Structure formats: structure tokens, C-alpha cells
Tab-separated table of C-alpha atoms and ligand atoms in Angstrom:
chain	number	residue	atom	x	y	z
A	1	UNK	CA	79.902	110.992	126.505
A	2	UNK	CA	82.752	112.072	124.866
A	3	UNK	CA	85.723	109.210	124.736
A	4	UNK	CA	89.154	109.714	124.034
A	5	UNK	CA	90.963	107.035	121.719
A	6	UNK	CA	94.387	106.390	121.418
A	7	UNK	CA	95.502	103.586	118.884
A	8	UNK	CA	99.424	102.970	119.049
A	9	UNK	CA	99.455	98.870	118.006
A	10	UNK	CA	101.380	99.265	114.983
A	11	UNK	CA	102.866	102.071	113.142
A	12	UNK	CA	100.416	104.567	113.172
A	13	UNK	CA	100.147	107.013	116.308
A	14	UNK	CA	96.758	108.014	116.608
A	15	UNK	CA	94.310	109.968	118.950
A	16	UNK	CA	90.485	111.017	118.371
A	17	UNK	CA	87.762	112.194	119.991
A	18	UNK	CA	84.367	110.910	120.018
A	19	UNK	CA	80.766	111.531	121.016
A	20	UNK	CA	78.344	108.593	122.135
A	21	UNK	CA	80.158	105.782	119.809
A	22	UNK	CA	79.289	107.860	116.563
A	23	UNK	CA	80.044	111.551	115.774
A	24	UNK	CA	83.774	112.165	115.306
A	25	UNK	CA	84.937	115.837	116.770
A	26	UNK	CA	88.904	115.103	116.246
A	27	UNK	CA	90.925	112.111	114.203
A	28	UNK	CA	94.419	112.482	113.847
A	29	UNK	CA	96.711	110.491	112.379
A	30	UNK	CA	100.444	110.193	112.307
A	31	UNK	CA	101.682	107.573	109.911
A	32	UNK	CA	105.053	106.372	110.396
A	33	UNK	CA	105.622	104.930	106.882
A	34	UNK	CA	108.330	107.274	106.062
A	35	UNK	CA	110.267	106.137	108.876
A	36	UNK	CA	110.051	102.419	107.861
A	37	UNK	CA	110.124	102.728	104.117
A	38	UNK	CA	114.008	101.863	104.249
A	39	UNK	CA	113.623	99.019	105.836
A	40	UNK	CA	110.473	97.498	103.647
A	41	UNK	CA	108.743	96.746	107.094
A	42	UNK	CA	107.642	97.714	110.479
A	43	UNK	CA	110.803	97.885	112.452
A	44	UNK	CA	109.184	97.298	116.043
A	45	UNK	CA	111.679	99.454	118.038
A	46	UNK	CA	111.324	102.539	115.793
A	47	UNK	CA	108.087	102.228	115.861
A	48	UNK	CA	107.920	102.415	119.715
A	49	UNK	CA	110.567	105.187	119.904
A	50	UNK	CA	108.405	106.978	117.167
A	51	UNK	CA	105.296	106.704	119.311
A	52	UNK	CA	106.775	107.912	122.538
A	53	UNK	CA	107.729	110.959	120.913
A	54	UNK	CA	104.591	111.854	119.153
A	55	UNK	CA	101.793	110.511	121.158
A	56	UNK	CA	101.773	113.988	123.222
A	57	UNK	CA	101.911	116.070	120.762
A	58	UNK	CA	98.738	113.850	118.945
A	59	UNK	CA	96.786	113.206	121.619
A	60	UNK	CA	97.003	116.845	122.035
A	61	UNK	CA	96.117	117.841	118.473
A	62	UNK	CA	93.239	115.832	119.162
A	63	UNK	CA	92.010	117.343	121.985
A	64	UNK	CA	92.414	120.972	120.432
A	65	UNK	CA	90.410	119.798	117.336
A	66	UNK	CA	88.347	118.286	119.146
A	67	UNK	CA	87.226	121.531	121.501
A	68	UNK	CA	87.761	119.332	124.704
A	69	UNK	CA	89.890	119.731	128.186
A	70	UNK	CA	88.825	116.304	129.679
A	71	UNK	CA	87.117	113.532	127.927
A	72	UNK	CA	84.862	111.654	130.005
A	73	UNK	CA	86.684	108.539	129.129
A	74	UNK	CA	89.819	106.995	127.675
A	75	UNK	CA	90.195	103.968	125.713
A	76	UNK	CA	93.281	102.712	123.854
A	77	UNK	CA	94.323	99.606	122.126
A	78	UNK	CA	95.408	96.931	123.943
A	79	UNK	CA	96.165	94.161	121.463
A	80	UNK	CA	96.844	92.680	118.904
A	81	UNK	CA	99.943	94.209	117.893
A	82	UNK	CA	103.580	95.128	118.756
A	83	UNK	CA	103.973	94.803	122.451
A	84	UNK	CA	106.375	97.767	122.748
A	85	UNK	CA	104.232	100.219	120.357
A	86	UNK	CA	100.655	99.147	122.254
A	87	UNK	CA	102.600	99.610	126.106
A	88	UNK	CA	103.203	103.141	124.969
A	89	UNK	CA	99.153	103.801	124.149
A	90	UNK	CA	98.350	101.905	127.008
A	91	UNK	CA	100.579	103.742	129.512
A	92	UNK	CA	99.598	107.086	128.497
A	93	UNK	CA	95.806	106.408	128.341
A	94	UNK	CA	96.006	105.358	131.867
A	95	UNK	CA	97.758	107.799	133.134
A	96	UNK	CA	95.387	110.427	131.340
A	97	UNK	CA	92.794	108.530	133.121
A	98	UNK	CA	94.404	108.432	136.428
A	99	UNK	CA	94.758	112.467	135.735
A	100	UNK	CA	91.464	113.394	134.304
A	101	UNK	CA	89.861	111.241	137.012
A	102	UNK	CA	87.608	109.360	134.309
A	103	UNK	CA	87.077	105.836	133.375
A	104	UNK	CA	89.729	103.714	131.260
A	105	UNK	CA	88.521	101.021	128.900
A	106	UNK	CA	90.811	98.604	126.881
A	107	UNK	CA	89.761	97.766	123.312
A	108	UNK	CA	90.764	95.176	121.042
A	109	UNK	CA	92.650	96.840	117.607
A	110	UNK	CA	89.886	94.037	115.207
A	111	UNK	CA	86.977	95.411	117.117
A	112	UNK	CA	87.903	98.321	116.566
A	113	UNK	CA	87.867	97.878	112.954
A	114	UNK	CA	84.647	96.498	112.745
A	115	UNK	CA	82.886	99.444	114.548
A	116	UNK	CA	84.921	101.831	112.003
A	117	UNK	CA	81.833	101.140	110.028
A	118	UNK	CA	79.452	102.271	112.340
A	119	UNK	CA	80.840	105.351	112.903
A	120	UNK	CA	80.077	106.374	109.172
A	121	UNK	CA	77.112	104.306	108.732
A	122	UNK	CA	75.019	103.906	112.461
A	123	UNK	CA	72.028	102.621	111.074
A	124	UNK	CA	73.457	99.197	109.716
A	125	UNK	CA	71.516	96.429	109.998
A	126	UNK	CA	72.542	93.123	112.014
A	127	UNK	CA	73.714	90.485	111.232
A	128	UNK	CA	75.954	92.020	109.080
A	129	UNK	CA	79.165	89.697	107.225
A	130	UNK	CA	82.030	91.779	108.101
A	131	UNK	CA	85.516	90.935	105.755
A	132	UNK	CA	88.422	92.075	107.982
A	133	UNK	CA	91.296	92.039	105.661
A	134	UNK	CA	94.566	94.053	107.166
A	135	UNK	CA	98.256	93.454	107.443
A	136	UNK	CA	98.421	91.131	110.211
A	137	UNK	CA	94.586	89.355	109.669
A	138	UNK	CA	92.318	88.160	106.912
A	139	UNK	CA	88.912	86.963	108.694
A	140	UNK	CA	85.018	86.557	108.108
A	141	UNK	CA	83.155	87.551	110.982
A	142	UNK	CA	79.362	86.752	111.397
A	143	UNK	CA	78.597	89.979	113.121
A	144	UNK	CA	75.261	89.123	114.950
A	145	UNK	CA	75.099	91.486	117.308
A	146	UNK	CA	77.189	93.942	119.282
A	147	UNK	CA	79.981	92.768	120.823
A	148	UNK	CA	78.293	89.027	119.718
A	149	UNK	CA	80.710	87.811	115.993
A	150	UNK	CA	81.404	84.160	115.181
A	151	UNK	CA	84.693	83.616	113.424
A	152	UNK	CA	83.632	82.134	110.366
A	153	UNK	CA	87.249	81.772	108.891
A	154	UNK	CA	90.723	83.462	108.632
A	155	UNK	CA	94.005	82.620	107.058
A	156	UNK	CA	95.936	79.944	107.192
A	157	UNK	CA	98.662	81.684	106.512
A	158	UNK	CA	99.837	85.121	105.455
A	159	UNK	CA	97.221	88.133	105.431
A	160	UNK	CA	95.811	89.562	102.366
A	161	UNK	CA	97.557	92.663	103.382
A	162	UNK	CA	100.877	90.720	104.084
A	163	UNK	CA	100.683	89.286	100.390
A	164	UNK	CA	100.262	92.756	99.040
A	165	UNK	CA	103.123	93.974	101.070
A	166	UNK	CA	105.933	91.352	100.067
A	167	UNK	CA	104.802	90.627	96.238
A	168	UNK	CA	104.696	94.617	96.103
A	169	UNK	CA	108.477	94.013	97.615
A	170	UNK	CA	109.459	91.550	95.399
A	171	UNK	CA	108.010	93.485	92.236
A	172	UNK	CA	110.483	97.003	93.707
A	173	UNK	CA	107.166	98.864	94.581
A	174	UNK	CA	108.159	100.286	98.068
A	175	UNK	CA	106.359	99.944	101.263
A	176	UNK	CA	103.636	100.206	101.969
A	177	UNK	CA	102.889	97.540	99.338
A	178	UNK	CA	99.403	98.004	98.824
A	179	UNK	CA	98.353	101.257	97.822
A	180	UNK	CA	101.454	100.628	94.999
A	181	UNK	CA	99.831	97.426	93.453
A	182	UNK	CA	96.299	99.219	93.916
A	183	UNK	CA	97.676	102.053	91.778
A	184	UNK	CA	99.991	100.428	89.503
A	185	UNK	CA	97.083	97.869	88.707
A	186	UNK	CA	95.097	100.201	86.924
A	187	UNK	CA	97.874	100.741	84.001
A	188	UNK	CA	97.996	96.445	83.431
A	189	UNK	CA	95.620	93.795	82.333
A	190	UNK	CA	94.081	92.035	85.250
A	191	UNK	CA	93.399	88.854	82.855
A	192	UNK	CA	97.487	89.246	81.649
A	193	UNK	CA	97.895	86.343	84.156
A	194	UNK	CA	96.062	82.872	85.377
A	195	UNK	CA	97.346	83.074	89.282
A	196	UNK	CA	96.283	80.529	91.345
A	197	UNK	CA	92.542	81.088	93.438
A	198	UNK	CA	94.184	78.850	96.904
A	199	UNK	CA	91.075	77.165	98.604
A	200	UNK	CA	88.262	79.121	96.299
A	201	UNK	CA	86.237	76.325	96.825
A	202	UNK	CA	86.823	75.089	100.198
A	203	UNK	CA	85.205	76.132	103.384
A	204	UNK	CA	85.870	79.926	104.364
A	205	UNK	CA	89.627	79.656	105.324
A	206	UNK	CA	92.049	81.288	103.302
A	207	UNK	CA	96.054	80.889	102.171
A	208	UNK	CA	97.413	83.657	100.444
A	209	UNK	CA	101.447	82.383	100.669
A	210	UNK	CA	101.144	80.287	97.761
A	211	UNK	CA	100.272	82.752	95.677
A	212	UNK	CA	103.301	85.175	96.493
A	213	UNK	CA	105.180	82.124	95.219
A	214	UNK	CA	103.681	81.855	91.848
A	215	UNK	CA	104.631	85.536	91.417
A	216	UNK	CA	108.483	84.443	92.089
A	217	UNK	CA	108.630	81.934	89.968
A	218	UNK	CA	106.001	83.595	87.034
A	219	UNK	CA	108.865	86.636	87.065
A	220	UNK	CA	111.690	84.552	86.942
A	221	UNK	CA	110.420	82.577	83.863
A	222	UNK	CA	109.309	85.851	82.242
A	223	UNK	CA	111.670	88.495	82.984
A	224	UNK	CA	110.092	90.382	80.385
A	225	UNK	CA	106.314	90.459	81.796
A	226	UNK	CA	105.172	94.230	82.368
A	227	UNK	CA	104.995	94.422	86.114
A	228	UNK	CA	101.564	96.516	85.771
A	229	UNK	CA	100.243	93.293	84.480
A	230	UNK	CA	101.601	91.323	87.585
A	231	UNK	CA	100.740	93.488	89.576
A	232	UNK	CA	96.927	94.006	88.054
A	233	UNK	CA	96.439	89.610	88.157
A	234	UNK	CA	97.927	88.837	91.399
A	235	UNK	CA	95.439	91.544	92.383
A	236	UNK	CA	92.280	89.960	90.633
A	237	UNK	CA	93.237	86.746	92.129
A	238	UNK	CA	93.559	88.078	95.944
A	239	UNK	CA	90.024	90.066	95.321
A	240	UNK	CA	88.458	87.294	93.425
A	241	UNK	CA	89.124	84.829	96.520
A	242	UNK	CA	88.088	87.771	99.027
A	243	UNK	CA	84.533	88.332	97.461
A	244	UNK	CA	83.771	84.744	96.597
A	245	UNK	CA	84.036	83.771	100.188
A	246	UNK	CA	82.630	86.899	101.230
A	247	UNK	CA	79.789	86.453	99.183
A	248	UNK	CA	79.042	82.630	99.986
A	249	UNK	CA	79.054	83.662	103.729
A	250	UNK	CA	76.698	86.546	103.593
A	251	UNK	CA	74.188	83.705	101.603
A	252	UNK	CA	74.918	81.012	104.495
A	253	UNK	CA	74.679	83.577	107.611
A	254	UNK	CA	71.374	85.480	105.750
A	255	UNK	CA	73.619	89.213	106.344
A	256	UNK	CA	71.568	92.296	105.563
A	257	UNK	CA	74.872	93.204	104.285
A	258	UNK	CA	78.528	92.981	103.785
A	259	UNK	CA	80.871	95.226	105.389
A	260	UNK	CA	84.692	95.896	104.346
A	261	UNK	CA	87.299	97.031	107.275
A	262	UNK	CA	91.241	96.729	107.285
A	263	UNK	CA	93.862	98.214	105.792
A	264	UNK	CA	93.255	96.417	102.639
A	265	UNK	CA	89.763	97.331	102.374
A	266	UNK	CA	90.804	100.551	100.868
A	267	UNK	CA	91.444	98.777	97.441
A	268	UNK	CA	89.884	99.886	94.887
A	269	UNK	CA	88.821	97.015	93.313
A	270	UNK	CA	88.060	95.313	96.360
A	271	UNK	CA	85.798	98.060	97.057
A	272	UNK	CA	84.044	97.767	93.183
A	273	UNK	CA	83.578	94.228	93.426
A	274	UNK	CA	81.564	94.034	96.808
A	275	UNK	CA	79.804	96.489	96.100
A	276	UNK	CA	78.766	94.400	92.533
A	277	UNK	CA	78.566	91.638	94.462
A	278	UNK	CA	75.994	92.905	96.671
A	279	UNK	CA	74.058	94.719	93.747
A	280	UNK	CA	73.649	91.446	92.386
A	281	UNK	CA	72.643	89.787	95.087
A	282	UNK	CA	70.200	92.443	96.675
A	283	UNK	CA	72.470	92.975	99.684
A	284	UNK	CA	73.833	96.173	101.028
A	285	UNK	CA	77.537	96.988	100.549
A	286	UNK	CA	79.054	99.276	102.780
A	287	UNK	CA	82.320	100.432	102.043
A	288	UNK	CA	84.310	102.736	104.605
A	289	UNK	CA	86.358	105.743	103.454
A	290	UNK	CA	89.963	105.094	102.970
A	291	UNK	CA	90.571	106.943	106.269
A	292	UNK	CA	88.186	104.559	108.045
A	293	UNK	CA	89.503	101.558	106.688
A	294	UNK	CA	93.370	101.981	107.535
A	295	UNK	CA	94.085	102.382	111.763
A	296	UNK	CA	93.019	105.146	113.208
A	297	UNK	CA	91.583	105.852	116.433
A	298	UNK	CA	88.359	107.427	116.059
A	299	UNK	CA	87.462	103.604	115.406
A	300	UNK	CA	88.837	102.666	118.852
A	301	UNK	CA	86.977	105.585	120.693
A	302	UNK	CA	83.812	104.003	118.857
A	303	UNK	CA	84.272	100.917	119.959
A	304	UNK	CA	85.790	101.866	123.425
A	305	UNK	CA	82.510	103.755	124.239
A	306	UNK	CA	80.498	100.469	123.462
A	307	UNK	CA	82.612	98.413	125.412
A	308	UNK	CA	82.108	101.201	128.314
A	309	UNK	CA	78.473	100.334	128.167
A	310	UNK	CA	78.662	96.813	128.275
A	311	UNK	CA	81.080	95.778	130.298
A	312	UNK	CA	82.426	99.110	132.413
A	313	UNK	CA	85.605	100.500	132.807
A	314	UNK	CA	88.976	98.522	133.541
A	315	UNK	CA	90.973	98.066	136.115
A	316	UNK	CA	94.514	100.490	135.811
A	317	UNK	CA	96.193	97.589	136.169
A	318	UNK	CA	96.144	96.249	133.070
A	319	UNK	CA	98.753	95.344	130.469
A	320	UNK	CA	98.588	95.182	126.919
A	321	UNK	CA	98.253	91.836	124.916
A	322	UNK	CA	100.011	91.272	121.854
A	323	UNK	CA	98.053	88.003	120.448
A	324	UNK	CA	95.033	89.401	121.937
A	325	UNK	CA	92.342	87.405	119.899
A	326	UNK	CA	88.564	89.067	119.157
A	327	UNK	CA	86.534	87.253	121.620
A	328	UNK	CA	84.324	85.201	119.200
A	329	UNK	CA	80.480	83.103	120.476
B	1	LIG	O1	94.623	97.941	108.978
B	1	LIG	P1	95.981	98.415	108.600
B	1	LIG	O2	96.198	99.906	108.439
B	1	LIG	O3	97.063	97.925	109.634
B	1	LIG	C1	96.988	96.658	110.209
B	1	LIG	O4	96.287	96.544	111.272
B	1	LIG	O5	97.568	95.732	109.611
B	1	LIG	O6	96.378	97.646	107.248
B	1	LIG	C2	97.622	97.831	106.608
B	1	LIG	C3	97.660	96.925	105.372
B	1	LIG	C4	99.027	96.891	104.683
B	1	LIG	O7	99.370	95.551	104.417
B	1	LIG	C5	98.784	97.667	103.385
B	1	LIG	O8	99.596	97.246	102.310
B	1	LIG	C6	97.313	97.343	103.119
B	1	LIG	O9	96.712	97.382	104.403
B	1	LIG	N1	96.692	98.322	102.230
B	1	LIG	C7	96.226	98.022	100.991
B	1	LIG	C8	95.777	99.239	100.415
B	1	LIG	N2	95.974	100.242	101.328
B	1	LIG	C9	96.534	99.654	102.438
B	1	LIG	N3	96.163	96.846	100.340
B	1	LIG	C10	95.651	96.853	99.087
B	1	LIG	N4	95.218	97.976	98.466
B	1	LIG	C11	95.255	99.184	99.080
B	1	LIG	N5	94.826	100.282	98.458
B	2	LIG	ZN1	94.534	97.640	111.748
């Protein structure tokens, strides 16, 4: 069965095509950064406008690549995420439906990013600890079957990727934030700074605002401090929190492994130090490509063909949900 994804919940406008859940025939990808960079952050109504005037021309792309006329289904994102940018996916995949005469399926944007992982890797064992660390969430999910995750804890606050974003701001590294820090940090001393490890110790919640504000005020005391050494601590810290709790998790829910997905799981030493982690431990590490980490919609298409076979296709009818929550046992 080949499905049809469209992802359109943030500022990425994306279409793919893909066979049975796993092998990927199309995935393309067009990033809005550029068109935000200005402003330091997703401007919502750009980022609609911007989708309504690519989608076409992606989903199209897609379907060229892809050496297909009509998919035999079409799922899109419908939540979490801006309400104007997902109505835009939404809308169109319907209608394509409607068209094509096939089967529409909603999927939600964090599913999605945990079967990104599957796409690359199909034979990974359950239960699996899966660290979902993105702009807009920072969770550990107890994956214990498909379509089966318990929420085993999530910010309290701002996202990993959020922290990345606005101490990346603060330093005068551009937008996106992360991929600056994750490059910068290479040229500083990761042990330059002692930044605070919020709530290392305590359950599997995180808080990553407090730490944003010990950059401030470690700047303002030190106007001299190289920012590649900033940047390379506050770094350490955020990892060092991720794959502690990570780690502890995997031990209390007996994973066969632990998984990365998000945005922020393409940082590179996010990605070093899980997969140490799990050397040590005697537990796989699977690590996406970058590609497969940040949104795309090959992911969706994965996740929309499960979905398909669970719970069948949805109603045309349906709207798009913007604090759509992953529906946890
Ligand atoms: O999953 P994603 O593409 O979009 C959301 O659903 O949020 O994640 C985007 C986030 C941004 O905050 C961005 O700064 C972060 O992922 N990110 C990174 C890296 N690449 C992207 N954070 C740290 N290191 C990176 N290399
Ligand atoms: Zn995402």
C-alpha cells in the first residue's frame, strides 16, 4: 500500500511517499527557516501563507519522485502544532482523498516521530524507551507496543529544543538555535562551565527554563567568557540531563533499547552519548539520520499506514487539533 504523507504542523512543508509503513520512494522537504530567520521564531501566519503556496508544488515533487499517480491512501498531520499551518495539510490531504477516491487517515505529528525510527530500522525490538526531544516537547515514552506508549515524563517547562533555540538567541547565534550551539560547541570546552543539572535526580520530569537563566546571568557577570565555551557547557548540561533520565528509564521499563527522535535528536553529542550509554549498558542505541530526526513526512506516511491498519480510515470531516496530545495507556 503505498500512503501519501503530508506534514504541514510547523514550519516545514513536507510530502512523501511510502510503501507498507517502511520503504521510502519520495521525501521532500521544504524548510521555511529562511523565511523566519528575521524574526528569531516561527511567525505562525508566514508560516501558513508559506505552506499554501508550496504544498502543491511538494506534494507534487513527491509524487514524481516517488513514480506514483494515486496513492492508495493519504495521511497528514493533524496536531500538535500551529492551527493555521496543520488546516492547510489537512485540507489538501482531504481533498486529495476526496479526488483520488482513497482512504484519509489523521496522524498525530509525536507519533509520527516515534515511527521515524522504524522506517530506518523495522526490526526494532519492543519495548523500546523512546526520548522525544523537539522544539515544542521533551518526553520519555515507554514504547510497549504499537500504537501502546506510557508517558513516563516530559517537561515542566520549556523543551530541550526551546532551550537551544533562545540561549542560541541570547548568545547572537541565529535561528534555528540548535544546529548553531551543536556546531559552535565543538570549538569550546564543555567542562568551561558548572551549569545547573534541574531535577537530575528526581523522577523523569524535566525543566530546562532555569537553565537558560543561568546562561543570562553567567554572561552578564563574565562578559568576557568565549561563547564556544557557553555554548559547549550549557550543551553538556542539557545532554547530561537527557541521557541520565533516558538511561534510568530504559533500566526501570527493561527496553531492548533506546531510541532518539525530534528535532534535537540530531545533536551530535546527544547522539555520542546514547549510544555510550547503551554500549555500557548492553542496550541497543538507535540513532536516526539527521533527516529522520527533524519533521518530515515520510515519518507521518509511516505512521499513517499503521494507524490505517488499526483503526481505519477517518471520517472527511475532521479538523485539525492544535494541543492534540499522543494518546498514552
Ligand atoms: O522536531 P523538529 O524539527 O520540530 C518540532 O516539532 O519542534 O525540532 C526542531 C528543534 C529546534 O528547536 C531546533 O533548534 C532543534 O530541534 N535542533 C537541534 C539540532 N538540530 C535541530 N537541537 C540541538 N542540536 C541540533 N543539532
Ligand atoms: Zn517535530
Amino acid at each position: 500500500m503505498k500512503v501519501l504523507g503530508i506534514e504541514t504542523s510547523c514550519d516545514e512543508t513536507a510530502a512523501s511517499v511510502v510503501v507498507d509503513g517502511h520503504t521510502v520512494l519520495s521525501s521532500v522537504v521544504s524548510s521555511q527557516v529562511d523565511l523566519h530567520a528575521r524574526f528569531g521564531g516561527v511567525v505562525p501566519e508566514l508560516a501558513s501563507r508559506a505552506h499554501v503556496e508550496m504544498l502543491n508544488a511538494v506534494v507534487a515533487e513527491a509524487l514524481v519522485e516517488g513514480g506514483v499517480e494515486r496513492p492508495d491512501a493519504v495521511a497528514a498531520t493533524v496536531g500538535p502544532g500551529l492551527i493555521g499551518a496543520l488546516l492547510v495539510g489537512v485540507s489538501a490531504a482531504k481533498a486529495l482523498a476526496l479526488v483520488w477516491d482513497v482512504p484519509f487517515v489523521g496522524v498525530n505529528h509525536l507519533e509520527g516521530h516515534l515511527y521515524a525510527s522504524f522506517l530506518e530500522e523495522p526490526t526494532l525490538e519492543l519495548p523500546l524507551l523512546v526520548l522525544l526531544v523537539s522544539g515544542g516537547h521533551t518526553m520519555l515514552i515507554d514504547m510497549q507496543d504499537h500504537g501502546r506508549y506510557r508517558l513516563l515524563g516530559q517537561t515542566i517547562d520549556d523543551a530541550a529544543g526551546e532551550a537551544f533555540d533562545k540561549v542560541a538567541r541570547y548568545l547572537g547565534l541565529g535561528y534555528p538555535g540548535g544546529p548553531a550551539i551543536d556546531k559552535l560547541s565543538v570549538e569550546g570546552d564543555p567542562t568551561a562551565i558548572a551549569f545547573p543539572r534541574s531535577m537530575l535526580d528526581d523522577g523523569y520530569d524535566f525543566s530546562f527554563s532555569g537553565i537558560k537563566t543561568s546562561v543570562v546571568r553567567y554572561v552578564r557577570a563574565h562578559p568576557d567568557v568565549a561563547t564556544a565555551d557557553v555554548a559547549a557547557s550549557f550543551q553538556a548540561a542539557v545532554v547530561d540531563v537527557l541521557v541520565t533520565k533516558a538511561r534510568r528509564a530504559a533500566d526501570e521499563i527493561g527496553a531492548h533499547g533506546i531510541c532518539l527522535a525530534g528535532g534535537v535528536a540530531a545533536n551530535s553529542l546527544l547522539r555520542d552519548e546514547i549510544v555510550l550509554a547503551c554500549k555500557e549498558d548492553g542496550r541497543r542505541a538507535f540513532v536516526p539520520s539527521r533527516a529522520m530526526c527533524t519533521d518530515n513526512a515520510a515519518m507521518i506516511a509511516a505512521a499513517g499506514w499503521r494507524r490505517l491498519q488499526s483503526d481505519g480510515a477517518w471520517a472527511l470531516d475532521t479538523g485539525a487539533d492544535p494541543n492534540l496530545k499522543l494518546s498514552v495507556t
